[in-house]
Amino acid sequence: LIPGHNQLTLRLNPSATLACWLPQPPDPWTVELAITFAAHHNIVCSSLALHPRPAVNMAESGDLDLGQLSTSQQEALQQYTSVTNQDLKDAIPLLQRSQWNVQIAIAKFFDGEGPDPVAEAMAQDIPRTTARHENLQESLHASAGRPQAPRRDRPDPAPRIVPRPNTVHRPPFLVGLLLAPFTIGYSIASKIFRTVFYLLNFLPTQIRPRAITSGPGTGLRSTNGRRMLMPRDTAARFKREFEEEYGNTELPWFEGGIAQAQDLAKKELKFLLVVLMSPEHDDTESFTRETLLAPDVVSFINDPANNIILWGGNILDSEAYQVAQEYNCTKYPFSAIVCLTPKEGSTRMSIIKRLAGPMPASAYLSEAQAAINKYAPDLAGVRAERTAQEVTRSLRNEQDSAYERSLAKDRERARQRREAEKATAEAARKAEEEAEAAARREEQREKWKRWRATTMEDEPPASNKDVVRIALKMPESSGAGRIVRRFRNDTTMESLYAFVECYDVLAASEEVTEKAPTQPEDYEHEYQFRIASVMPRVVYEPSKEETMAQKIGRSGNLIVEDVSADDESDEGEDYLP
C-alpha cells in the first residue's frame, strides 16, 4: 500500500477489476458509488469502490502516542491546545479534519464545525443504496428505468465588495507641460459655459433653451457633479437623495458601505436586503412608491423579528455599480436578500433570493417572506450555537478567573508565609547574635574586672594624713551594703568607679594573684552605675584627670545608683524641648 493514499477499484465485470491510487482525504472514509451513464443507445454500468488505507486514530488509543506525529504536527497540536484547552482525544481528530491547519481548527472549535462537503454531497447527490456488483449486460436492463436523484439548488455566493478607489493618472512632467495650454483653455471654457448655463436658468420658461429646461434633475435623478465618495458618505448621499425624491420615509437605510452591512449581517446573523435603483429606468418611481414604500413592506422591513438590514444604492455610484455587476443584476429595480448559509459553509454569505424588475407589493412581500422563513431556522440554529459557545466561553473565562484569583491568593499566602519565616529566622539570628555579643561583652567585662583589680592600689593606713575617707552605699542588688574605705588624695575619680566595679573581685580574694591577667583588646569598658553625693546631690563622673581630693575633699558619704536603659530613655525624654 502507498502511505497516505486510497485504493480506487473500478469493477468492469465480475472477473475484471481496474485499480489505481488516489490521495487520502483528511478523514478516512469508505464509499461505494454506483455510476450509470448512457452513451448513444448503449448503457454501460460499472461499480466504483473507494477503499481508504486505514488511518491510525490516535484519539482512540489509550496511551495517545504522540511520537507518531511529525514535528510540525506536534507544534500545531501544542499551539491549538494552548488556545482552546481541548482534550487531546478530541483535538487530534479535529486537526486531522482541518489538514493540521491551526487557524481553521480554532475557527471550527469556536464557530462550530460545518458539515463535511463529501458526506453532504454523498447524502444529497448519491442515493444511499446497497452496493451492487453486476456485469454490463445486467446493467443494460436494470439502469434503464432508474430515476436520477434530484440535485440540490445551492445559492450563489455573495462576495464581499470593497469599492475600488479612483486612481488619478498624472502624465509625465514633459507631457503635462506640453498639454498645459490645452488644459488651461479647457478649464476657462468650462467655467464660462457653467456661468452662462447658470445665468440662463433665470430666463422665463417660454424663452429658456430646452437643454436647460430638461437639464439634470434633483434627488436620485441628479447626475450633475457626481463624484466618488467614501462608502459612508455615498450611503448618506443616497439617503438624502431618496428623501428629496420621495419625502421623509420610515425605511431604515444602513448608513455605511455594502461591505460593512454584509459584515454586520454575518456578525449579528441577520438578513441583508440590498436595493439597487437606476434613476434612468422608467419603473423606478412606480416601484419605489407602490412597492418599496407600501405600508406592509415598510412594516415588514422595520419589524425587529425579521432581522433585516436595509442597504440601498444608486447605480450611478461606483459602489452600487460594482454590487450590480457582482450580483448579476440585469433588470431594475433590483432587490437581493443576502444571509449566512451555514449549510454551505460556516462563513459563507449567499444570495438566497433575487427580486428583479417591478412587481406588486404583495408579491414582493411574499417572495421576501418565503426566503427569510426558509433560512431563518438555520440562522436560529447558528445563533443558539453561538450563544452556547459564548456561555461556555464565559463559563471557562469565569473558571479561569476564579482559578487565577485562587492561585493569586495561594501565592500571596505563600509569600506571606515565606516573609514570616524569613522574619522569624532573621529575628532568631539577631537574637543569637545579640546573645553571643552579650556573652562576649560579659566575658570581656569579667576579664577587664580581673585585670583592673590587679591595678588597684592598696588601702593606705589610717595614720596617713593625705587620704580621703569615703563611705559608699552599694546598690541593694549587689548585697554589699555600706562600705567605708580610704583612698589617697591623688586617686582619680575613675579609680573610685573601678573600685566599685571590681569590689566583688576584690572581696573574693584579698590577695592579688601573682600572674596578673592582661587587659582585653578592643574593649572599652562602660560603667553601668553612677556615684553621687546625698546632700547636696552631686553626680561625679568617672574622670581620669580629676582627683578625689579635688571633687570630694577629705571625706564624703556617697551612694551608688544603677543606670538602666529605661532610665536613660526617660532622662532623654525629660530633656526634649
XYZ file of C-alpha atoms in Angstrom:
577
model
C 0.000 0.000 0.000
C 1.141 3.525 -0.727
C 1.200 5.557 2.531
C -1.408 8.307 2.608
C -3.328 7.080 -0.456
C -6.630 5.310 -1.102
C -7.223 2.413 -3.421
C -9.700 3.173 -6.223
C -11.209 -0.020 -7.641
C -13.239 0.055 -10.875
C -15.085 -3.224 -11.343
C -15.908 -3.744 -15.035
C -17.338 -7.238 -14.625
C -17.154 -9.985 -12.022
C -13.748 -11.060 -13.281
C -12.143 -7.758 -14.372
C -11.003 -5.074 -11.943
C -9.047 -1.875 -12.535
C -7.242 -0.428 -9.508
C -5.430 2.876 -9.029
C -4.326 5.066 -6.151
C -5.769 8.400 -5.083
C -4.589 10.787 -2.336
C -6.179 10.112 1.007
C -8.730 12.730 2.172
C -8.471 14.313 5.668
C -10.972 11.885 7.169
C -10.701 8.172 6.348
C -13.941 7.110 4.722
C -15.210 4.248 2.575
C -17.888 4.670 -0.027
C -19.162 2.562 -2.820
C -20.529 4.640 -5.643
C -22.617 3.167 -8.479
C -22.186 5.215 -11.645
C -24.615 4.726 -14.504
C -24.317 6.610 -17.718
C -25.516 6.199 -21.289
C -23.508 6.576 -24.441
C -25.702 6.883 -27.515
C -28.048 3.875 -27.222
C -25.694 1.671 -25.216
C -25.859 1.849 -21.408
C -22.733 0.827 -19.556
C -22.842 0.077 -15.817
C -19.793 -0.106 -13.666
C -19.247 -0.063 -9.913
C -16.689 2.135 -8.259
C -15.350 1.311 -4.809
C -13.040 3.594 -2.868
C -11.310 1.770 -0.025
C -9.117 4.056 2.059
C -5.970 2.984 3.734
C -6.851 2.595 7.425
C -5.533 5.545 9.410
C -4.196 5.428 12.927
C -6.754 7.036 15.203
C -4.555 8.385 17.975
C -7.549 9.833 19.784
C -8.972 6.363 20.402
C -5.718 4.846 21.561
C -5.347 4.592 25.247
C -1.841 5.967 25.528
C -2.067 8.704 22.808
C 1.383 8.021 21.366
C 2.414 11.490 20.232
C 5.643 10.088 18.873
C 3.822 9.065 15.687
C 3.171 12.744 14.880
C 5.669 14.764 12.932
C 7.393 17.790 14.407
C 5.105 20.239 12.600
C 2.020 18.281 13.685
C 3.173 18.281 17.317
C 3.766 22.052 17.144
C 0.312 22.544 15.619
C -1.232 20.349 18.342
C 0.548 22.290 21.098
C -0.472 25.654 19.619
C -4.101 24.513 19.188
C -4.458 23.091 22.716
C -2.853 26.187 24.266
C -5.641 28.311 22.761
C -8.660 26.004 23.095
C -7.623 23.893 26.118
C -9.301 20.905 24.449
C -8.523 17.299 25.307
C -6.061 15.511 23.074
C -8.600 12.801 22.211
C -10.832 15.480 20.665
C -8.128 17.845 19.413
C -6.222 15.385 17.208
C -9.248 14.295 15.079
C -10.279 17.936 14.604
C -6.771 18.864 13.451
C -6.784 15.863 11.110
C -10.069 17.049 9.589
C -8.558 20.538 9.231
C -5.429 19.297 7.406
C -3.423 20.284 10.527
C -4.194 23.950 9.900
C -4.313 25.585 13.345
C -6.351 28.624 12.253
C -9.014 26.511 10.552
C -9.186 24.158 13.554
C -9.567 27.068 16.019
C -12.319 28.572 13.839
C -14.124 25.223 13.774
C -13.785 24.892 17.561
C -15.255 28.323 18.400
C -17.640 28.850 15.440
C -18.761 25.271 15.082
C -17.745 22.735 12.506
C -19.792 22.771 9.338
C -20.958 19.657 7.548
C -18.482 17.584 5.634
C -18.783 18.546 1.933
C -18.015 14.995 0.831
C -20.558 13.460 3.181
C -23.105 16.127 2.265
C -22.564 15.527 -1.443
C -22.992 11.803 -0.946
C -26.136 12.389 1.108
C -27.698 14.761 -1.455
C -26.438 13.692 -4.854
C -25.764 9.995 -4.305
C -28.552 7.712 -3.052
C -27.620 5.529 -0.109
C -28.380 2.176 -1.634
C -26.847 -1.199 -1.171
C -23.793 -1.656 -3.355
C -24.495 -3.890 -6.281
C -21.900 -5.666 -8.394
C -23.272 -6.591 -11.798
C -21.994 -7.005 -15.286
C -22.670 -4.708 -18.209
C -25.425 -6.868 -19.669
C -27.413 -6.806 -16.435
C -26.876 -3.091 -16.096
C -28.292 -2.516 -19.569
C -31.725 -3.635 -18.425
C -31.585 -2.529 -14.780
C -30.475 1.048 -15.271
C -32.952 1.977 -17.999
C -35.782 2.855 -15.589
C -33.719 4.009 -12.641
C -34.672 7.596 -11.668
C -31.926 10.132 -11.068
C -31.602 11.721 -7.656
C -32.749 15.348 -7.503
C -29.897 17.817 -7.307
C -29.822 20.411 -4.579
C -30.014 24.070 -5.560
C -27.152 25.930 -3.912
C -27.495 29.699 -3.553
C -24.930 31.853 -5.272
C -22.206 33.261 -3.055
C -22.381 36.918 -2.096
C -18.875 38.341 -2.477
C -17.638 40.998 -0.118
C -17.401 44.130 -2.239
C -14.993 46.899 -1.355
C -15.180 49.935 -3.678
C -12.098 50.477 -5.746
C -10.698 53.966 -5.212
C -10.361 56.303 -8.138
C -6.814 56.381 -9.383
C -5.672 59.677 -10.853
C -3.135 59.089 -13.579
C -0.830 62.041 -13.833
C 1.047 62.386 -17.094
C 4.792 62.775 -17.075
C 6.136 66.226 -16.483
C 7.088 66.883 -20.093
C 3.724 65.655 -21.408
C 1.894 67.773 -18.837
C 3.979 70.768 -19.816
C 3.066 70.291 -23.491
C -0.641 69.839 -22.676
C -0.746 72.786 -20.267
C -2.187 75.279 -22.829
C -4.983 72.880 -23.752
C -5.724 72.183 -20.074
C -5.903 75.872 -19.245
C -8.116 76.558 -22.260
C -10.486 73.736 -21.353
C -10.717 74.992 -17.769
C -11.544 78.542 -18.900
C -14.131 77.327 -21.416
C -15.844 75.078 -18.869
C -16.071 77.906 -16.351
C -17.573 80.240 -18.958
C -20.071 77.572 -20.009
C -21.144 76.916 -16.421
C -21.576 80.645 -15.800
C -23.721 81.096 -18.909
C -25.685 77.957 -18.091
C -26.370 79.301 -14.586
C -27.474 82.715 -15.848
C -29.822 81.221 -18.434
C -31.758 79.498 -15.630
C -33.206 82.907 -14.676
C -34.889 83.352 -18.069
C -38.658 82.722 -18.368
C -39.680 79.208 -19.203
C -41.118 80.224 -22.599
C -37.811 81.563 -23.900
C -35.491 79.337 -21.858
C -33.482 76.904 -24.023
C -34.768 73.335 -23.969
C -31.350 71.982 -22.935
C -31.626 73.973 -19.726
C -35.298 73.156 -19.164
C -34.631 69.407 -19.395
C -31.325 69.611 -17.577
C -30.160 67.424 -14.662
C -32.813 66.849 -12.056
C -32.743 66.603 -8.308
C -32.831 63.695 -5.935
C -31.956 60.287 -7.378
C -32.096 61.751 -10.900
C -29.337 64.229 -10.140
C -26.203 63.489 -12.146
C -24.551 66.864 -12.029
C -21.189 66.890 -10.282
C -21.487 63.300 -9.114
C -18.146 62.095 -7.840
C -16.926 59.101 -5.922
C -17.081 59.354 -2.138
C -16.240 57.112 0.755
C -18.792 54.300 1.356
C -20.313 56.017 4.382
C -20.631 59.341 2.546
C -22.067 57.581 -0.500
C -24.743 55.940 1.671
C -25.584 59.297 3.269
C -25.895 60.876 -0.195
C -28.205 58.090 -1.380
C -30.424 58.505 1.681
C -30.562 62.283 1.217
C -31.409 61.991 -2.489
C -34.033 59.332 -1.763
C -35.724 61.592 0.793
C -35.541 64.544 -1.595
C -37.299 62.475 -4.243
C -39.884 60.598 -2.152
C -40.081 62.542 1.091
C -39.137 61.541 4.606
C -39.799 57.796 4.766
C -39.552 55.273 7.575
C -37.147 52.975 5.744
C -34.094 52.241 7.957
C -31.362 52.704 5.345
C -27.978 51.460 6.531
C -25.548 54.363 6.575
C -22.409 52.579 5.504
C -20.824 50.600 2.725
C -22.060 47.280 1.420
C -19.041 45.554 2.970
C -19.860 46.960 6.416
C -23.520 45.984 6.034
C -22.557 42.458 4.997
C -20.123 42.135 7.901
C -22.830 43.297 10.313
C -25.306 40.790 8.886
C -22.760 37.997 9.263
C -21.849 39.020 12.799
C -25.401 39.508 14.086
C -26.903 36.722 11.908
C -29.355 38.987 10.121
C -30.741 39.250 6.595
C -29.287 41.917 4.313
C -31.825 43.385 1.881
C -29.963 45.064 -0.995
C -31.961 47.502 -3.149
C -30.377 48.855 -6.346
C -32.048 51.671 -8.261
C -31.439 53.126 -11.693
C -32.723 56.720 -11.963
C -32.886 56.389 -15.740
C -35.232 53.389 -15.566
C -38.929 54.057 -16.132
C -40.159 51.643 -13.427
C -38.016 53.055 -10.621
C -40.505 55.655 -9.387
C -43.543 53.361 -9.563
C -41.675 50.531 -7.846
C -40.493 52.824 -5.080
C -43.859 54.459 -4.411
C -46.125 51.446 -4.875
C -43.930 48.561 -3.696
C -40.979 49.634 -1.585
C -42.896 52.355 0.272
C -46.048 50.267 0.709
C -47.098 50.178 4.385
C -46.910 46.383 4.559
C -43.401 46.313 3.083
C -42.193 49.126 5.357
C -43.633 47.360 8.420
C -42.051 44.094 7.300
C -38.623 45.710 6.959
C -38.898 47.564 10.278
C -40.108 44.512 12.207
C -37.260 43.517 14.592
C -38.384 39.887 14.461
C -37.385 39.685 10.789
C -33.778 40.807 11.500
C -33.435 42.832 8.286
C -30.649 45.271 7.428
C -31.650 47.536 4.522
C -28.951 48.830 2.193
C -29.649 50.826 -0.944
C -27.582 52.234 -3.742
C -27.779 54.254 -6.905
C -26.023 52.521 -9.800
C -24.650 55.894 -10.846
C -22.344 55.470 -7.845
C -19.293 53.287 -8.187
C -20.080 51.078 -5.191
C -23.655 50.290 -6.254
C -22.465 49.660 -9.804
C -19.926 47.120 -8.538
C -22.666 45.450 -6.483
C -24.855 45.207 -9.584
C -22.008 43.609 -11.523
C -21.168 41.086 -8.789
C -24.823 40.207 -8.102
C -25.528 39.662 -11.829
C -28.182 42.353 -11.915
C -29.759 42.577 -15.390
C -33.086 44.234 -14.662
C -34.066 47.195 -12.497
C -35.320 47.862 -9.913
C -33.338 45.062 -8.316
C -33.501 43.592 -4.810
C -31.488 40.779 -3.282
C -31.573 39.086 0.118
C -28.201 38.007 1.497
C -27.557 35.998 4.641
C -25.198 33.487 6.174
C -25.772 29.951 4.888
C -24.239 27.602 7.455
C -25.131 24.518 5.436
C -22.887 25.740 2.630
C -20.085 26.809 4.957
C -19.616 28.279 8.403
C -18.638 31.700 6.980
C -20.328 31.674 3.554
C -22.622 34.575 2.708
C -25.046 33.708 -0.088
C -27.695 35.400 -2.193
C -30.803 33.487 -1.169
C -33.289 35.498 -3.225
C -33.265 37.848 -6.218
C -36.215 40.144 -6.896
C -35.702 41.774 -10.283
C -37.994 44.157 -12.057
C -41.231 45.817 -10.966
C -43.745 43.728 -9.038
C -46.734 44.324 -6.767
C -46.147 44.896 -3.085
C -47.927 41.656 -2.175
C -45.727 39.561 -4.470
C -42.600 41.366 -3.299
C -43.550 40.798 0.322
C -44.462 37.131 -0.144
C -41.237 36.347 -2.017
C -39.102 38.047 0.623
C -41.036 36.435 3.484
C -40.674 32.969 1.927
C -36.917 33.361 1.513
C -36.485 34.604 5.066
C -38.675 31.843 6.513
C -36.632 29.260 4.607
C -33.283 30.278 6.083
C -34.417 31.663 9.445
C -34.200 28.238 11.189
C -30.592 27.843 10.020
C -29.675 31.247 11.415
C -31.558 30.488 14.621
C -29.555 27.285 14.999
C -26.278 29.127 14.441
C -27.416 31.845 16.851
C -28.213 29.235 19.508
C -24.886 27.530 18.873
C -23.033 30.827 19.202
C -24.939 31.589 22.380
C -23.997 28.201 23.796
C -20.389 28.750 22.782
C -20.443 32.204 24.329
C -21.896 30.795 27.545
C -19.262 28.071 27.515
C -16.548 30.621 26.815
C -17.835 32.900 29.569
C -18.011 29.976 31.970
C -14.482 28.988 31.016
C -13.307 32.573 31.492
C -15.006 32.723 34.884
C -13.403 29.439 35.844
C -10.038 30.702 34.647
C -10.551 33.950 36.546
C -11.553 32.070 39.691
C -8.544 29.813 39.269
C -6.275 32.822 38.773
C -7.740 34.519 41.852
C -7.326 31.350 43.899
C -3.804 30.958 42.568
C -3.064 34.595 43.418
C -4.375 34.065 46.954
C -2.251 30.941 47.329
C 0.759 32.842 46.045
C 0.056 35.695 48.457
C -0.306 33.303 51.374
C 2.891 31.532 50.344
C 4.655 34.895 50.073
C 3.418 35.974 53.495
C 4.441 32.615 54.926
C 7.901 32.953 53.408
C 8.198 36.504 54.709
C 7.060 35.398 58.186
C 9.529 32.525 58.159
C 12.230 34.865 56.936
C 11.366 37.428 59.636
C 11.346 34.705 62.290
C 14.672 33.374 61.100
C 16.077 36.903 60.973
C 14.828 37.638 64.495
C 16.287 34.365 65.753
C 19.582 35.148 64.047
C 19.672 38.637 65.528
C 18.765 37.316 68.962
C 21.501 34.714 68.689
C 23.996 37.322 67.542
C 22.961 39.665 70.358
C 23.237 36.839 72.870
C 26.669 35.935 71.554
C 27.691 39.608 71.611
C 26.348 39.994 75.151
C 28.199 36.859 76.204
C 31.401 38.173 74.633
C 30.923 41.553 76.306
C 30.248 39.877 79.636
C 33.327 37.714 79.225
C 35.465 40.709 78.303
C 33.906 42.652 81.175
C 34.915 39.929 83.636
C 38.410 39.844 82.153
C 38.580 43.598 82.415
C 37.427 43.494 86.055
C 40.057 40.912 86.954
C 42.702 42.936 85.162
C 41.540 46.224 86.691
C 41.501 44.678 90.160
C 45.214 43.967 89.817
C 45.883 47.632 89.095
C 44.066 48.932 92.168
C 46.259 50.492 94.851
C 46.134 49.132 98.376
C 44.201 50.998 101.021
C 46.511 53.473 102.804
C 46.853 53.169 106.600
C 44.683 55.234 108.899
C 47.730 57.116 110.195
C 48.339 58.605 106.778
C 47.017 62.135 106.695
C 46.933 62.510 102.891
C 43.913 60.295 102.462
C 40.258 60.684 101.561
C 37.760 58.748 103.622
C 34.756 57.587 101.576
C 31.592 55.904 102.822
C 29.789 54.138 99.913
C 26.264 52.819 99.994
C 26.224 49.994 97.454
C 23.078 49.024 95.463
C 20.765 46.508 97.029
C 21.278 44.152 94.062
C 24.948 43.757 94.980
C 24.221 42.835 98.610
C 27.390 44.636 99.792
C 25.586 47.162 101.972
C 27.680 50.113 103.238
C 31.424 50.225 102.560
C 33.974 52.538 104.155
C 37.417 52.857 102.544
C 40.357 55.213 102.475
C 41.955 56.418 99.232
C 44.996 58.523 98.524
C 44.453 62.204 97.722
C 45.730 61.827 94.167
C 43.404 58.911 93.388
C 41.290 59.770 90.317
C 37.529 59.585 90.194
C 37.816 56.824 87.587
C 39.699 54.729 90.154
C 36.770 55.177 92.563
C 34.424 53.862 89.818
C 36.815 50.993 89.159
C 36.867 50.141 92.885
C 33.067 49.924 92.940
C 33.060 47.868 89.698
C 35.705 45.427 90.914
C 34.523 45.217 94.528
C 33.213 41.679 94.126
C 36.571 40.554 92.690
C 38.497 42.341 95.438
C 36.226 40.877 98.107
C 36.610 37.357 96.715
C 40.395 37.299 97.072
C 42.162 39.641 99.395
C 45.498 38.942 97.781
C 46.166 39.701 94.176
C 47.224 36.749 92.107
C 50.861 36.609 91.171
C 50.096 36.083 87.477
C 48.107 39.157 86.614
C 45.634 38.896 83.738
C 46.114 41.102 80.688
C 43.845 43.883 79.549
C 41.290 42.735 76.928
C 41.970 44.072 73.443
C 39.441 46.186 71.562
C 37.301 46.612 74.632
C 36.042 49.917 76.009
C 34.527 49.468 79.430
C 31.352 51.308 80.289
C 30.146 51.715 83.847
C 26.514 50.764 84.378
C 26.148 52.891 87.521
C 26.847 56.369 88.813
C 28.208 57.775 92.069
C 26.570 60.780 93.675
C 26.519 62.630 96.998
C 23.341 62.849 99.061
C 23.291 66.378 100.464
C 23.715 68.343 98.303
C 23.172 65.953 95.422
C 26.139 65.983 93.103
C 26.815 63.330 90.446
C 30.514 62.594 89.990
C 31.718 61.490 86.580
C 34.464 58.844 86.151
C 37.135 61.352 85.143
C 40.761 60.275 84.784
C 42.105 63.842 85.275
C 40.217 64.966 88.371
C 41.243 63.549 91.767
C 39.043 62.604 94.669
C 40.535 65.342 96.858
C 39.556 67.944 94.274
C 35.998 66.729 93.836
C 35.050 65.297 97.231
C 37.512 66.660 99.790
C 38.827 64.754 102.758
C 35.679 62.692 103.292
C 32.285 62.066 101.840
C 29.134 59.961 102.024
C 28.275 58.672 98.551
C 25.659 56.385 97.048
C 25.973 54.062 94.050
C 22.963 54.100 91.660
C 22.290 51.597 88.860
C 21.788 53.088 85.418
C 19.318 51.160 83.144
C 18.264 51.740 79.550
C 14.815 52.825 80.703
C 16.259 55.479 82.990
C 18.405 56.796 80.175
C 15.413 56.938 77.799
C 13.321 58.677 80.465
C 16.045 61.219 81.032
C 16.260 61.758 77.273
C 12.519 62.408 77.116
C 12.762 64.819 80.073
C 15.345 66.864 78.230
C 13.332 67.016 74.995
C 12.219 70.586 74.179
